[in-house]
Coordinates of C-alpha atoms (C1' of nucleotides) in Angstrom, one line a residue:
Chain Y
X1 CA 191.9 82.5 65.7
X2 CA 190.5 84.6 62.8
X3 CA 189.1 88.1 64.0
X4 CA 185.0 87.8 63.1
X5 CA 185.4 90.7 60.5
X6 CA 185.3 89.7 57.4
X7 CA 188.4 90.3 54.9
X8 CA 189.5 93.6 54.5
X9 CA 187.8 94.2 51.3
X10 CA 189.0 97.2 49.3
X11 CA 185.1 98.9 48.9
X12 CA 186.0 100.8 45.9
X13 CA 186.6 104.5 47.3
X14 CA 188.9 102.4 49.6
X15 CA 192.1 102.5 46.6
X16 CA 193.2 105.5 45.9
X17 CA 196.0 106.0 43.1
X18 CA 194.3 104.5 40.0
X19 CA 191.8 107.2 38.5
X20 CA 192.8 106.8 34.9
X21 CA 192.2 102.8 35.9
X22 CA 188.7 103.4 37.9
X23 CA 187.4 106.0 35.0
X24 CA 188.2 103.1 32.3
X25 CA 186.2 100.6 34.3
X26 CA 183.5 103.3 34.4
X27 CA 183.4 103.2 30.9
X28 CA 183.5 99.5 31.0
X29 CA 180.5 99.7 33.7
X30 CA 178.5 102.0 30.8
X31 CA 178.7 100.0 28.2
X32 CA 177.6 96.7 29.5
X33 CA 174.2 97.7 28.9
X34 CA 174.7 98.6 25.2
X35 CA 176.6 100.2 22.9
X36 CA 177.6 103.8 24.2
X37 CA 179.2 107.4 22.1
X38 CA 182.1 108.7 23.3
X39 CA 180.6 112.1 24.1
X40 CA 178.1 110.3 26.0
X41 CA 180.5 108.8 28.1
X42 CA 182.0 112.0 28.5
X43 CA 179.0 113.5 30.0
X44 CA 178.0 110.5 32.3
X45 CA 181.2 109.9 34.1
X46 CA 182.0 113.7 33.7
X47 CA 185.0 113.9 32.7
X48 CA 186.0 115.8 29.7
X49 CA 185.3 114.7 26.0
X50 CA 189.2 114.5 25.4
X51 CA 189.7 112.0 28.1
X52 CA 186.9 109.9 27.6
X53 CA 188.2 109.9 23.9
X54 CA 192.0 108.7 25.5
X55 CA 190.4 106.0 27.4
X56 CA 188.5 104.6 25.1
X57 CA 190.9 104.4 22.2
X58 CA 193.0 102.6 24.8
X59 CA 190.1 100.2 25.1
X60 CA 190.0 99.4 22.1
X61 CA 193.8 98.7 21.2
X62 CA 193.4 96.3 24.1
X63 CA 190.2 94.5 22.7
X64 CA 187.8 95.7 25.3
X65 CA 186.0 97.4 23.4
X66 CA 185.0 97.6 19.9
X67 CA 183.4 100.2 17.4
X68 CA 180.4 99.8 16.2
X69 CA 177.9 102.2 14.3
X70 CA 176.1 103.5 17.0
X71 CA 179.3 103.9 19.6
X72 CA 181.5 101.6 21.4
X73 CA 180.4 98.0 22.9
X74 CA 182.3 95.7 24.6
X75 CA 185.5 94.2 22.5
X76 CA 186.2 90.5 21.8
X77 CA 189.3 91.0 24.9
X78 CA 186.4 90.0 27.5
X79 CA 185.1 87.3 25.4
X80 CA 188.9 85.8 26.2
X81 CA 188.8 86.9 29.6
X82 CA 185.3 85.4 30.3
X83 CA 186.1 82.4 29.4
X84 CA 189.0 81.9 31.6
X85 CA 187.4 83.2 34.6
X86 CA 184.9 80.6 34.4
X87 CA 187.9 78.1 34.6
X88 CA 189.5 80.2 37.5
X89 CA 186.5 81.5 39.8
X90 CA 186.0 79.6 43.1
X91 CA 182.7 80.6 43.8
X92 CA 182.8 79.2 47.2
X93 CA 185.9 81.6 47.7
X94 CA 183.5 84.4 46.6
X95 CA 180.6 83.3 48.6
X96 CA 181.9 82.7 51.7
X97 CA 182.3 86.7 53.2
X98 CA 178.7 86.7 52.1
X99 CA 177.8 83.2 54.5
X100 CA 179.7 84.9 57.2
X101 CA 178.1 88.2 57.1
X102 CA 174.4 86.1 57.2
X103 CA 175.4 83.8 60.0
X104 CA 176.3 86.6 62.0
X105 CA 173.0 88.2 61.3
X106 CA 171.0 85.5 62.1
X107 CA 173.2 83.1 64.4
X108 CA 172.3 80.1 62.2
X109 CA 174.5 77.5 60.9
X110 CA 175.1 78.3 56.6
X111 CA 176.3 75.9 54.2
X112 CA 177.4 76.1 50.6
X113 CA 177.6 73.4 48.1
X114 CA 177.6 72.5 44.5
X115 CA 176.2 69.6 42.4
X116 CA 178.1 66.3 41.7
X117 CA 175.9 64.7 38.7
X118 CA 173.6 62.9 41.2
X119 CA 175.0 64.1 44.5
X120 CA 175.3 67.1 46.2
X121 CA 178.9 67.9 47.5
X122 CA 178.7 70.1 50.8
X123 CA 181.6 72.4 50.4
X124 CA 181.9 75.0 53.3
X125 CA 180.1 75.7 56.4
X126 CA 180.1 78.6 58.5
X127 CA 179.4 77.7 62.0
X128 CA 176.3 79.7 63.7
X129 CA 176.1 80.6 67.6
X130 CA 173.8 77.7 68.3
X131 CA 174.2 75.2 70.5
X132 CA 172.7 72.2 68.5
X133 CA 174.3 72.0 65.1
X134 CA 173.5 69.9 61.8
X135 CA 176.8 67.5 61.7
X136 CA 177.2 67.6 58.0
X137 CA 180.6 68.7 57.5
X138 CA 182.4 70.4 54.8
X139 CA 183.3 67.8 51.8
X140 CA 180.2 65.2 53.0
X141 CA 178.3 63.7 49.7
X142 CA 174.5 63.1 49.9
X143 CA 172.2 61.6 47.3
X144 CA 170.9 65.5 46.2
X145 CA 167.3 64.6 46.0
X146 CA 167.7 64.3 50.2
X147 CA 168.7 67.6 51.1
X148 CA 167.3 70.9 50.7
X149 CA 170.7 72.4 49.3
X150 CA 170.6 69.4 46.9
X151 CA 167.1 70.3 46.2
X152 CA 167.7 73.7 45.2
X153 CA 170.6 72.7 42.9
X154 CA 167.6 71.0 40.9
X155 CA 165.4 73.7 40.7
X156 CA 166.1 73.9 37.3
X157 CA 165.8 70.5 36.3
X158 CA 162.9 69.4 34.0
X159 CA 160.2 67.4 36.0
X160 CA 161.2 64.0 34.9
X161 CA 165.2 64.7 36.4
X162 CA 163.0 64.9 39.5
X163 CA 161.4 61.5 39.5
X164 CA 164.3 59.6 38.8
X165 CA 166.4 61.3 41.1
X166 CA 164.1 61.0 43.6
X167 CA 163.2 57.0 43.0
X168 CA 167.0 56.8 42.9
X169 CA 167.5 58.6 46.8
X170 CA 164.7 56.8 48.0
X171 CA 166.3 53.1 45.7
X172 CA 163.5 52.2 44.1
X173 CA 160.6 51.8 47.4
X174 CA 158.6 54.3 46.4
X175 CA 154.8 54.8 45.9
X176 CA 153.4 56.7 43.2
X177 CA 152.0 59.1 45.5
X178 CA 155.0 59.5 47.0
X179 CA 156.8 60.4 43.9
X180 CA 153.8 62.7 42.7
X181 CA 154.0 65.0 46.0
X182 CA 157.9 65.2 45.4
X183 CA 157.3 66.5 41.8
X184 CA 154.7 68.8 43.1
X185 CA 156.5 69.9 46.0
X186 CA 159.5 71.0 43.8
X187 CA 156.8 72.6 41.6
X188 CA 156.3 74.7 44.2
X189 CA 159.9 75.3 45.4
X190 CA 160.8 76.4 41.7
X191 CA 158.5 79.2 41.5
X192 CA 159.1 80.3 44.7
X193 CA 162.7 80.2 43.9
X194 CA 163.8 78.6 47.1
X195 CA 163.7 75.2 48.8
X196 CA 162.2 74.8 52.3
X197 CA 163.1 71.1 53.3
X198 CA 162.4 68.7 56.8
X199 CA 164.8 65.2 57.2
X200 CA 162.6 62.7 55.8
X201 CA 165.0 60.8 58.5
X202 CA 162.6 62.0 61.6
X203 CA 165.8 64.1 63.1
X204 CA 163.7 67.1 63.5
X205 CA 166.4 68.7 60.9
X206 CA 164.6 71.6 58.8
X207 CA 166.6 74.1 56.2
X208 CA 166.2 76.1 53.5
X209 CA 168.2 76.5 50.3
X210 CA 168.1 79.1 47.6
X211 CA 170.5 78.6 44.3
X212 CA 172.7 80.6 43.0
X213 CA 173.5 81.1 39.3
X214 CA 176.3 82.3 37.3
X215 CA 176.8 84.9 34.4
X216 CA 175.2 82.3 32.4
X217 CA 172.1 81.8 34.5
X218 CA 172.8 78.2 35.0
X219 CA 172.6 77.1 38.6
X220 CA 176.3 77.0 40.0
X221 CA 175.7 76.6 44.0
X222 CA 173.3 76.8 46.6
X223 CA 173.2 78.0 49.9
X224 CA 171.4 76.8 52.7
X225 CA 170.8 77.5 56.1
X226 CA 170.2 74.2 58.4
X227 CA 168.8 73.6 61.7
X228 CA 166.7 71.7 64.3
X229 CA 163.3 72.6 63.7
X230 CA 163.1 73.8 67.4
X231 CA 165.1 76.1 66.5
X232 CA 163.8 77.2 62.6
X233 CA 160.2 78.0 63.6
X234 CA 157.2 78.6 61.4
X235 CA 157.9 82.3 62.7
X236 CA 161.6 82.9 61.9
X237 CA 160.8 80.8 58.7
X238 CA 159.3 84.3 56.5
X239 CA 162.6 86.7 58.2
X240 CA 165.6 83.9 57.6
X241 CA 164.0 83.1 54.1
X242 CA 164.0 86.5 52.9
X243 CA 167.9 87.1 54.4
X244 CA 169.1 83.9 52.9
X245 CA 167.7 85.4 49.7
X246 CA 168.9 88.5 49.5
X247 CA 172.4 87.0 50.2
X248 CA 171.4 84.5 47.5
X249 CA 171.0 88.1 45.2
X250 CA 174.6 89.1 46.8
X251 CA 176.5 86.4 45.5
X252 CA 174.5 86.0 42.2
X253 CA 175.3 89.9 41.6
X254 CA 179.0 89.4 42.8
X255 CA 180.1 86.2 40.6
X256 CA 178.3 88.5 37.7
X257 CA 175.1 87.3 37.2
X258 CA 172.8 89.0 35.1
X259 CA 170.5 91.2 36.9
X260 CA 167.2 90.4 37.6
X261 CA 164.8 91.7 34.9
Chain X
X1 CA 186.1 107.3 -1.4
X2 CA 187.0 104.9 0.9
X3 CA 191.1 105.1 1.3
X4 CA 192.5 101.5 1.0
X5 CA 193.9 101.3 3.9
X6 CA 191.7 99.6 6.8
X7 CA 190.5 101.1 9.9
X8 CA 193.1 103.4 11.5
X9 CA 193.4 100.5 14.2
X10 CA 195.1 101.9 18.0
X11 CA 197.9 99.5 17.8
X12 CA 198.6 99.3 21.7
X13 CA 201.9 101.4 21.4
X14 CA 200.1 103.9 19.2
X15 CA 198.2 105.0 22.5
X16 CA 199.7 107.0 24.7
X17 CA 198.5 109.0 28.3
X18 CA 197.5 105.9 29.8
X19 CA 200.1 104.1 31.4
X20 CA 198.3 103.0 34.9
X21 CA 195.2 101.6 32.6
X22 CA 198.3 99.7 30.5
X23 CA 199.7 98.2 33.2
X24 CA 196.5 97.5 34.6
X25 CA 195.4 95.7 31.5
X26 CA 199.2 93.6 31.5
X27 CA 198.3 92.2 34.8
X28 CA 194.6 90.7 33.4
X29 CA 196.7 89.1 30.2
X30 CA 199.7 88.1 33.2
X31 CA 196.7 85.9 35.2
X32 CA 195.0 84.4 32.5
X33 CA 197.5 81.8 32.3
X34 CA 196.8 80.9 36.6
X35 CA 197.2 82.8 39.4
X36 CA 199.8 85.2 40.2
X37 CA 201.5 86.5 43.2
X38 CA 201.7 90.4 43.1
X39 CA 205.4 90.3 43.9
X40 CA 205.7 87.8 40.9
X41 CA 203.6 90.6 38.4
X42 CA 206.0 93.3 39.5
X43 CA 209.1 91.6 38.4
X44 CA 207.4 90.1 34.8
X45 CA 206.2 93.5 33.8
X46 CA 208.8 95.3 35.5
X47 CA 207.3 97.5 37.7
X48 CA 207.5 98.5 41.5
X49 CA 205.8 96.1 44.2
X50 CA 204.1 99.7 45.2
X51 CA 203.0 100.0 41.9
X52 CA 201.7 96.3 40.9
X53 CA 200.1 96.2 44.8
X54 CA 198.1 99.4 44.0
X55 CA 196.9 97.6 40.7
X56 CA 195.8 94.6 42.0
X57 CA 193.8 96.3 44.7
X58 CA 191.8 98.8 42.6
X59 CA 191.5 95.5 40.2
X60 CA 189.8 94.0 42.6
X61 CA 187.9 96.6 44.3
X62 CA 186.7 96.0 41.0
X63 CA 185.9 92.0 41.0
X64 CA 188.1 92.2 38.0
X65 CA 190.6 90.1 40.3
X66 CA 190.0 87.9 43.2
X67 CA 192.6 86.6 45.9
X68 CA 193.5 83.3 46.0
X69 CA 195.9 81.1 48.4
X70 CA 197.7 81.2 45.4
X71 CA 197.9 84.3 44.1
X72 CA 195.2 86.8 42.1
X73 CA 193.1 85.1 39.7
X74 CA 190.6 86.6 37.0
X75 CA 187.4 87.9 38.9
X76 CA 183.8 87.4 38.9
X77 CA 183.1 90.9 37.1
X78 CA 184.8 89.1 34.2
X79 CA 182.2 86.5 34.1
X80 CA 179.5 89.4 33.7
X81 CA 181.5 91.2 31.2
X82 CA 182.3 88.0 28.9
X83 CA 178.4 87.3 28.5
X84 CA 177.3 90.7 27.6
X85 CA 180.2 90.6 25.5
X86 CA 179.0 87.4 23.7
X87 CA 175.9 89.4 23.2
X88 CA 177.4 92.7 22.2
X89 CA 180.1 91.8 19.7
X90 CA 179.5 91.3 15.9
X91 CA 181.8 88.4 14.8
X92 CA 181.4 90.3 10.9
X93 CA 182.6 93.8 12.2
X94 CA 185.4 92.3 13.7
X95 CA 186.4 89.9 11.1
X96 CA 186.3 92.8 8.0
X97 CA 189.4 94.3 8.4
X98 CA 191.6 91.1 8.6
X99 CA 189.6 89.8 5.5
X100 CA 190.0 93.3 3.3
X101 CA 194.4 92.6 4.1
X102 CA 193.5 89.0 2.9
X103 CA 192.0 90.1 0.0
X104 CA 194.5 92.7 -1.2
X105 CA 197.3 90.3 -0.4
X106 CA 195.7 87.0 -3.0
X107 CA 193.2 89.9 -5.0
X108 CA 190.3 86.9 -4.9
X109 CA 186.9 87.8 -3.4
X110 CA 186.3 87.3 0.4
X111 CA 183.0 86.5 2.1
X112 CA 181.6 86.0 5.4
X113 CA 179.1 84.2 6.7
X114 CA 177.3 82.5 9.6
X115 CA 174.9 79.8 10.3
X116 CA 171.0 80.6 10.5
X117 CA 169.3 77.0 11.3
X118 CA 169.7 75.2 7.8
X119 CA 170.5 77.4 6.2
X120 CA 173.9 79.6 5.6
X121 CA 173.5 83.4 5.8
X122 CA 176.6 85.6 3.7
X123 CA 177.3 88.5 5.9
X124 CA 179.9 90.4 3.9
X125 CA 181.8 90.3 0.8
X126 CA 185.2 92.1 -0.1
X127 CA 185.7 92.4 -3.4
X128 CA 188.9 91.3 -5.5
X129 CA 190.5 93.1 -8.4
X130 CA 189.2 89.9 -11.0
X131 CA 186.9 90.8 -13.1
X132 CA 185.0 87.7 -12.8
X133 CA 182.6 88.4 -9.9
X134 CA 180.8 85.5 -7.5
X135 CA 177.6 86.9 -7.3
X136 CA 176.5 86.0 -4.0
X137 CA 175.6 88.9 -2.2
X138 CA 175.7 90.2 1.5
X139 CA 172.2 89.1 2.7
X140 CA 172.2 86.3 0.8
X141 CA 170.8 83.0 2.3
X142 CA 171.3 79.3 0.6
X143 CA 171.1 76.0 2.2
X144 CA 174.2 75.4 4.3
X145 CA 174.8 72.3 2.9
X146 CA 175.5 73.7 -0.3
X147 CA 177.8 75.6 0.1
X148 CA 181.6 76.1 1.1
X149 CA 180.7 78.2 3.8
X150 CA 177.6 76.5 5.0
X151 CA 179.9 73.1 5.0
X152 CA 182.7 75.1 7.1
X153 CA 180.2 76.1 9.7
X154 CA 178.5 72.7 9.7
X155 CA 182.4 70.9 10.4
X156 CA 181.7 70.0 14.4
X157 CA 178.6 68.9 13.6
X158 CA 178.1 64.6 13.7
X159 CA 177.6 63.1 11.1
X160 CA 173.6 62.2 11.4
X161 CA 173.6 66.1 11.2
X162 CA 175.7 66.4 7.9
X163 CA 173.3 63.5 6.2
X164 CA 170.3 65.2 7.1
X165 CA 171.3 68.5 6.2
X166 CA 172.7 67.5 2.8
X167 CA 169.4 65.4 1.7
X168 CA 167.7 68.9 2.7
X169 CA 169.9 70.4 0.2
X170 CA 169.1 68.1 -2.4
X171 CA 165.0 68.3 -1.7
X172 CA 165.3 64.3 -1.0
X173 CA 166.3 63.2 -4.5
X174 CA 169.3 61.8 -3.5
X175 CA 171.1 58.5 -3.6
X176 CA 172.6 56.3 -0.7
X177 CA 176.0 56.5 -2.5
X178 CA 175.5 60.4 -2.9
X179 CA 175.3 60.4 1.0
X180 CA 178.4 58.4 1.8
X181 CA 180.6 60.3 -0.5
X182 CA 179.6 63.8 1.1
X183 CA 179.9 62.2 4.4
X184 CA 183.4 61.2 3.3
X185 CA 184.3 64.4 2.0
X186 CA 183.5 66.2 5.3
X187 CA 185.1 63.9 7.4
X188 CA 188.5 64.7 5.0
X189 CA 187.4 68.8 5.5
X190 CA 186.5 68.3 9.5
X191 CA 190.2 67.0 9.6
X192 CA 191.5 69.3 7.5
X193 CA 190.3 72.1 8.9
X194 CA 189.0 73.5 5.8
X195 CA 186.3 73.2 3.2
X196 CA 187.2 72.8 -0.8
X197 CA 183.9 72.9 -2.4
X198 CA 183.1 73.1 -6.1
X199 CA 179.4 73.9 -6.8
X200 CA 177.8 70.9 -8.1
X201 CA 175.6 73.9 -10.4
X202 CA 177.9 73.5 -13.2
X203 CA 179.0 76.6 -13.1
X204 CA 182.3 76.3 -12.3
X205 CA 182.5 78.2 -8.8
X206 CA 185.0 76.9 -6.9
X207 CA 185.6 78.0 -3.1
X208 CA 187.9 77.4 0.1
X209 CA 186.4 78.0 3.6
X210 CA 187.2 78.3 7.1
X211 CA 185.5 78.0 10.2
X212 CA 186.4 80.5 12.9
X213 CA 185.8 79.5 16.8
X214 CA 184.8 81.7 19.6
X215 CA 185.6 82.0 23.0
X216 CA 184.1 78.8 23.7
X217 CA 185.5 76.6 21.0
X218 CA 182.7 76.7 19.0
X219 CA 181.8 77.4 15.3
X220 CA 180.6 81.1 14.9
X221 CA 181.5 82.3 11.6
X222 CA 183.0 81.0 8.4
X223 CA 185.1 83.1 5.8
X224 CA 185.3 81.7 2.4
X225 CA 187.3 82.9 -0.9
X226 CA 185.2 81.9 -3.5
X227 CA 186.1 82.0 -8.0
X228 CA 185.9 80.6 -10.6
X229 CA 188.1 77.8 -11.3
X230 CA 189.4 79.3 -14.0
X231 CA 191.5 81.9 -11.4
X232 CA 191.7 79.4 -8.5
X233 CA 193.4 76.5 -10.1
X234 CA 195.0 73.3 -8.5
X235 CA 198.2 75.7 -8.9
X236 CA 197.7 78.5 -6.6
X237 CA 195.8 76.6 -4.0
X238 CA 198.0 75.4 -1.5
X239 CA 199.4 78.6 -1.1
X240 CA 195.5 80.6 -1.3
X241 CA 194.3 77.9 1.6
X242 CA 197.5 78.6 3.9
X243 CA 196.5 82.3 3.5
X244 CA 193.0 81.7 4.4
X245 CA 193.6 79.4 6.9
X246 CA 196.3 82.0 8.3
X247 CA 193.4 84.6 8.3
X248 CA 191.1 82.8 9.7
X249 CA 193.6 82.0 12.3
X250 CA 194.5 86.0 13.2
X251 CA 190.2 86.1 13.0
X252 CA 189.9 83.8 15.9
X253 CA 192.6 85.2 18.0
X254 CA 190.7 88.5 17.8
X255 CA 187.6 86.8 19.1
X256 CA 188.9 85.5 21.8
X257 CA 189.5 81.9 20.8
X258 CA 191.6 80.3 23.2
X259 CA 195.0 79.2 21.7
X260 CA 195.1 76.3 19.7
X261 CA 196.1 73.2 21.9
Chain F
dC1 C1' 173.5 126.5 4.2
dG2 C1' 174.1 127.7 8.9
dA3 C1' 173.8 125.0 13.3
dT4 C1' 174.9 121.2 16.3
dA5 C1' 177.3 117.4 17.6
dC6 C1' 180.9 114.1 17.2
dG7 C1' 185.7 112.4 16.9
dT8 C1' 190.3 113.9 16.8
dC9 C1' 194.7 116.5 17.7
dA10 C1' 198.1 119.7 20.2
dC11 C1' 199.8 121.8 24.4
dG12 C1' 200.8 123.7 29.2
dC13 C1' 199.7 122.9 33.9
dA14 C1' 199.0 120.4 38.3
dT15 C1' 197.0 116.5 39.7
dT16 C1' 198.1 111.9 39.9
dA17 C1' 200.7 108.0 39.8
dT18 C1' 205.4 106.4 40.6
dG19 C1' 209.3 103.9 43.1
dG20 C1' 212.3 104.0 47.2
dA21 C1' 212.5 102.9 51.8
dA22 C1' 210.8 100.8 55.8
dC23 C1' 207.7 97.7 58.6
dG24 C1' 205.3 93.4 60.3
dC25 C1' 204.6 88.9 59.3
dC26 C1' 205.5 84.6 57.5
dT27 C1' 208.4 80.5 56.0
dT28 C1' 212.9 78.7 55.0
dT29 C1' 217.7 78.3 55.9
dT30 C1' 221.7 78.4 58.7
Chain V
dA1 C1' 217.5 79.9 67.9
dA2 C1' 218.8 83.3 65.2
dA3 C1' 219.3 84.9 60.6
dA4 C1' 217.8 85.4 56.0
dG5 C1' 214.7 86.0 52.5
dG6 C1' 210.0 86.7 50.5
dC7 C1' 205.5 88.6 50.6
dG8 C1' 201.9 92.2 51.3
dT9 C1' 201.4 96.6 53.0
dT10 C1' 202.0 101.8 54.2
dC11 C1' 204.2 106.5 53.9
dC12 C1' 206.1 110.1 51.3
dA13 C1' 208.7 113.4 48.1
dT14 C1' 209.2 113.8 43.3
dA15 C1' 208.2 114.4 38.5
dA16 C1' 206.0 112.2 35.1
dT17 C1' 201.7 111.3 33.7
dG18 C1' 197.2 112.3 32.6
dC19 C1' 194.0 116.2 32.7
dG20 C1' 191.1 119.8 30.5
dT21 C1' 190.9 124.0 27.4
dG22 C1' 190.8 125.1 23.0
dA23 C1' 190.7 124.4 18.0
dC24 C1' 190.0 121.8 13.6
dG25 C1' 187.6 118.7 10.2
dT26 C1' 183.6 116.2 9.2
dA27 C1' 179.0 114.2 9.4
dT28 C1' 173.8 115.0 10.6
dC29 C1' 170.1 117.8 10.8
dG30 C1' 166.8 121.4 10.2

DNA sequence: CGATACGTCACGCATTATGGAACGCCTTTT
DNA sequence: AAAAGGCGTTCCATAATGCGTGACGTATCG
């Protein structure tokens, strides 16, 4: 059985044995926000003009960074390196310390998942100490205007995606009223910037989702935490939202999305 | 004055006191391709297991690598890198010294451009040793349709797109058979790859461009030699447009573009 | 026309990174 | 079942690597 710590991950001051490596990063780190001088570098990082200068030009014969009139920015190399990474990054992979970490916390059942045009495809799930648990398993497909991680996958969907998802989940028996709550419900969702969703089935199940996005903003994932609504009270609801959230923020900051401005 | 010679450019063996950054950087260029194992890295870029082990670690300490049941694959940082990359980088600064070498090499005029809505923007111009000048200048701005340029940036554009644009161009006064034969020229240029273009001003300015991808595959700058036909005859244009096309070629590799496939 | 600040180069010292050896854990082979 | 091989990991003595001091040429500024 797998020890409950997470994997051993190297926190940075872990690895020792790689300063010329770590400073260049540094530099990398700098620059993100804009073009940077040398000397600047120097000073930030303090480390000496001369090595800052070494590093840099080494940068630069590699592509990761460029020149430009007001100092260095970041070379066409990462441009390359970008693109692949999108190809090779399993965000579930990268999420899944993250879900552990917040089940512990909380003791409740967390699930990832990821659109599939007009499904939602659960794609992990880590197990919480309850008793009761939500049976949807890892690799299940649900119409993704019926669950609350399918919900928050939408969030950024214009209004109309809405409605015809929705009359397409519910096939077609639907009421106008019914269809104008939905729309104004999500309203609500998207500028609160999570989902809080009840079964519609009358199984007492109750979750909440938040999205995740990747470097580009766009929504990638979502997590969501699931549960019988005996158990996900009205007063839990305000402490589990915000902790889902902020390991929402985890994983958006840790598959590189841009920070919040 | 200006020595002829371009940018003193770091050319990767030129730098020296930074071997573990090197290496570092081999391993990125080793797992673009897939993942790697580390014992697989130490053997390609012949190095210890100690050595490529302590790497991969501080890599990923990083997020520049992430574990995999197969092996290290390119990290999330990368995502975060590659888009403030896309912001940072100027496509022109980048592109200037390969088209200064092209224009030494053929001694016609070199320009550089990039799309701005309808319109075709020239970025930069290197001047040949002819004595016969285009005039177009840097800053310049005509409709992209009528130009070589304009029609190089314009060539993954359907072909609704190409009609519209071009009766822009023309301020509606334009014939249905007018139409198709442009249509059919840029269909022959979108296969070729490149754009012949003789300006329908009567004034005898003849040019060859070339689109140049990014990361992504898509169209983000053009370079163009533009003459008169008097210097860029039927004669020397096979070998001109290889030249061009070879440039344009080394232009894209610098951004980034993915190979050609 | 000094004064400041930047990028660049050369050189000697010691900090830093290197590879060998060895270990535990797996899967594969015998 | 045992042996063999491959992988990731740790420890350690060695010297090679990368570090900072200092100095030079050049642009920017007052």
């Amino acid at each position: 059985m797998k020890s409950p710590t997470a994997a051993p991950e190297p926190s940075a001051s872990n690895v020792k044995g790689a300063q010329t490596l770590m400073r260049a990063l540094d530099i990398l780190d700098e620059v993100i926000a804009g073009p940077v001088r040398s000397a600047d570098l120097a000073r930030k990082l303090d480390i000496s003009k001369t090595t800052a200068h070494r590093l840099v030009q080494a940068l630069r014969s590699r592509g990761y960074l460029s020149i430009t009139k007001d100092g260095f920015a970041l070379g066409p190399k990462l441009l390359q390196l970008g693109v692949h990474a999108t190809e090779q990054i399993d965000f579930v992979r990268v999420a899944t310390p993250f879900m552990t970490e917040l089940s512990h916390e909380t003791g409740f059942c967390v699930f990832v998942g990821k659109r599939e045009g007009d499904w939602s495809r659960h794609l992990e799930r880590i197990t919480g100490t309850q008793r009761l648990r939500v049976a949807t398993a890892p690799g299940d497909r649900r119409p993704i205007a019926e669950t609350g991680l399918g919900k928050a996958l939408l969030l950024d969907e214009p209004e109309e995606v809405w409605e015809v998802l929705y009359r397409q989940s519910r096939e077609g028996s639907v009421t106008k009223k019914e269809v104008a709550a939905f729309i104004s419900h999500m309203r609500q969702h998207a500028s609160a910037g999570y989902v809080q969703h009840d079964s519609e089935l009358g199984d007492s199940v109750r979750s909440i989702a938040v999205p995740i996005r990747d470097a580009r903003g766009k929504i990638a994932i979502a997590i969501s935490v699931a549960s019988a609504a005996h158990y996900l009270t009205e007063q839990v609801k305000p402490t589990l939202t915000a902790a889902i959230i902020a390991t929402a923020a985890k994983i958006g900051e840790a598959v590189g999305q841009t920070q919040i401005r």
